[in-house]
Coordinates of C-alpha atoms in Angstrom, one line a residue:
M1 CA -3.7 -2.9 -16.1
I2 CA -2.6 -3.0 -12.4
S3 CA -2.5 0.1 -10.3
I4 CA 0.3 0.1 -7.7
I5 CA -0.1 2.4 -4.7
Y6 CA 2.8 3.3 -2.4
R7 CA 2.4 6.3 -0.2
E8 CA 5.2 6.9 2.2
E9 CA 3.6 9.8 4.0
K10 CA 0.2 10.3 5.6
D11 CA -1.4 13.7 6.3
R12 CA -0.4 15.1 9.6
W13 CA -1.6 18.6 10.2
I14 CA -3.9 19.5 7.2
K15 CA -5.4 17.5 4.4
G16 CA -2.9 17.1 1.6
D17 CA 0.2 18.1 3.5
R18 CA 1.7 14.7 2.7
H19 CA 2.4 16.0 -0.8
V20 CA 4.2 19.2 0.4
R21 CA 6.2 18.0 3.4
P22 CA 8.6 15.7 1.4
L23 CA 9.3 18.5 -1.0
V24 CA 10.1 21.0 1.8
R25 CA 12.2 18.3 3.5
K26 CA 14.2 17.7 0.3
L27 CA 14.8 21.4 -0.1
L28 CA 16.0 21.9 3.4
R29 CA 18.0 18.7 3.9
G30 CA 18.8 17.7 0.4
A31 CA 18.0 14.3 -1.3
P32 CA 18.0 11.3 1.1
A33 CA 21.3 9.4 1.0
R34 CA 19.7 5.9 0.8
Q35 CA 16.4 4.3 0.1
S36 CA 14.4 2.9 3.0
G37 CA 13.8 -0.8 3.2
M38 CA 10.2 -0.3 2.0
Q39 CA 11.3 1.8 -0.9
K40 CA 13.6 -1.0 -2.0
V41 CA 10.8 -3.6 -1.7
V42 CA 8.5 -1.5 -3.9
A43 CA 11.3 -0.8 -6.4
N44 CA 12.2 -4.5 -6.7
F45 CA 8.5 -5.4 -7.0
L46 CA 8.1 -2.9 -9.9
R47 CA 11.3 -4.3 -11.5
G48 CA 9.8 -7.8 -11.3
L49 CA 6.6 -6.6 -13.0
E50 CA 8.7 -5.1 -15.8
I51 CA 10.7 -8.3 -16.2
L52 CA 7.4 -10.3 -16.5
G53 CA 6.2 -7.8 -19.1
L54 CA 3.1 -6.8 -17.0
E55 CA 1.7 -3.3 -17.5
Y56 CA 1.2 -1.2 -14.4
E57 CA 0.6 2.4 -13.3
F58 CA 2.5 3.6 -10.3
N59 CA 0.9 6.1 -7.9
R60 CA -1.4 7.6 -10.4
S61 CA -4.3 9.8 -9.3
L62 CA -7.0 7.7 -7.8
F63 CA -9.7 10.2 -8.8
R64 CA -9.8 8.3 -12.1
S65 CA -10.1 4.9 -10.5
R66 CA -12.7 2.4 -11.7
G67 CA -14.3 -0.4 -9.6
S68 CA -13.0 -3.1 -11.9
E69 CA -9.3 -2.2 -11.9
K70 CA -6.8 -4.3 -9.9
I71 CA -5.0 -2.5 -7.1
I72 CA -1.9 -3.5 -5.1
S73 CA -1.3 -1.2 -2.1
F74 CA 1.9 -1.2 -0.2
G75 CA 1.9 -0.1 3.5
L76 CA 0.2 2.6 5.4
G77 CA -3.1 0.8 5.8
M78 CA -6.3 2.9 5.5
P79 CA -4.4 6.1 4.5
G80 CA -2.8 4.1 1.7
L81 CA -6.3 3.2 0.3
E82 CA -7.7 6.7 0.5
G83 CA -9.6 7.4 -2.7
V84 CA -9.7 3.8 -3.9
D85 CA -13.1 2.6 -5.2
R86 CA -14.4 0.2 -2.5
R87 CA -15.5 -2.3 -5.2
A88 CA -12.0 -2.6 -6.7
P89 CA -10.2 -5.8 -5.9
V90 CA -7.2 -5.0 -3.7
I91 CA -4.1 -6.8 -2.6
A92 CA -2.9 -5.4 0.7
A93 CA 0.8 -5.8 0.2
I94 CA 3.9 -5.8 2.3
G95 CA 4.0 -3.1 5.0
Y96 CA 0.4 -3.3 6.1
P97 CA -0.1 -3.1 9.8
Y98 CA -1.0 -6.1 12.0
P99 CA -4.7 -7.0 11.5
Q100 CA -5.6 -6.0 15.1
E101 CA -4.6 -2.5 14.1
L102 CA -7.0 -2.5 11.1
P103 CA -9.8 -4.9 12.0
E104 CA -12.2 -3.1 9.6
L105 CA -9.9 -3.4 6.5
C106 CA -11.7 -6.3 4.8
E107 CA -15.1 -4.9 5.7
R108 CA -14.4 -1.5 4.2
Y109 CA -12.4 -2.6 1.1
N110 CA -12.6 -5.6 -1.3
I111 CA -9.4 -7.2 -0.1
K112 CA -8.6 -10.3 -2.1
K113 CA -5.1 -11.0 -0.7
F114 CA -3.0 -9.9 2.3
L115 CA 0.5 -10.4 0.9
Q116 CA 3.5 -10.7 3.2
H117 CA 7.2 -11.2 2.5
S118 CA 7.9 -14.2 4.8
D119 CA 6.1 -17.1 6.5
W120 CA 6.7 -15.9 10.0
V121 CA 5.1 -12.5 9.3
L122 CA 2.2 -14.2 7.5
N123 CA 1.7 -16.6 10.4
L124 CA 1.8 -13.6 12.8
A125 CA -0.9 -11.9 10.8
K126 CA -3.0 -15.1 10.7
S127 CA -2.7 -15.5 14.5
A128 CA -4.9 -12.4 15.0
K129 CA -7.8 -14.5 13.7
I130 CA -9.5 -11.3 12.3
Y131 CA -9.4 -11.8 8.6
D132 CA -10.5 -15.0 6.7
D133 CA -7.5 -17.4 6.3
K134 CA -8.1 -17.6 2.5
I135 CA -6.8 -14.1 1.9
F136 CA -3.3 -14.7 3.3
D137 CA -0.4 -15.3 0.9

């Protein structure tokens, strides 16, 4: 089973407010008219997993995470990995910040791949010379 993590929001004012703010925003402004680019990337990725017949869980509570489960995390960097067992193999997927913004990422988590959507973005990330070249894909 693969666990897919995609968190659009990070806490701003108090711990856990990332769960409440989108609901309040939706009540006040109504549903968003369009998906963001990142939302489309994640939706297409999930659709691809379904076409391949691969089982996954999307944004399930990480309080139940096990060190052996495979995790793919989209965007947000460290806040996107909050609650992940540090032994779990992780793919840091599209939307992760430039390596210089997260130099400790591979030290704090078991990052197996740093996945990007195009060669030029991948080469840009490699140019930081912070992470081992073997993790880039």
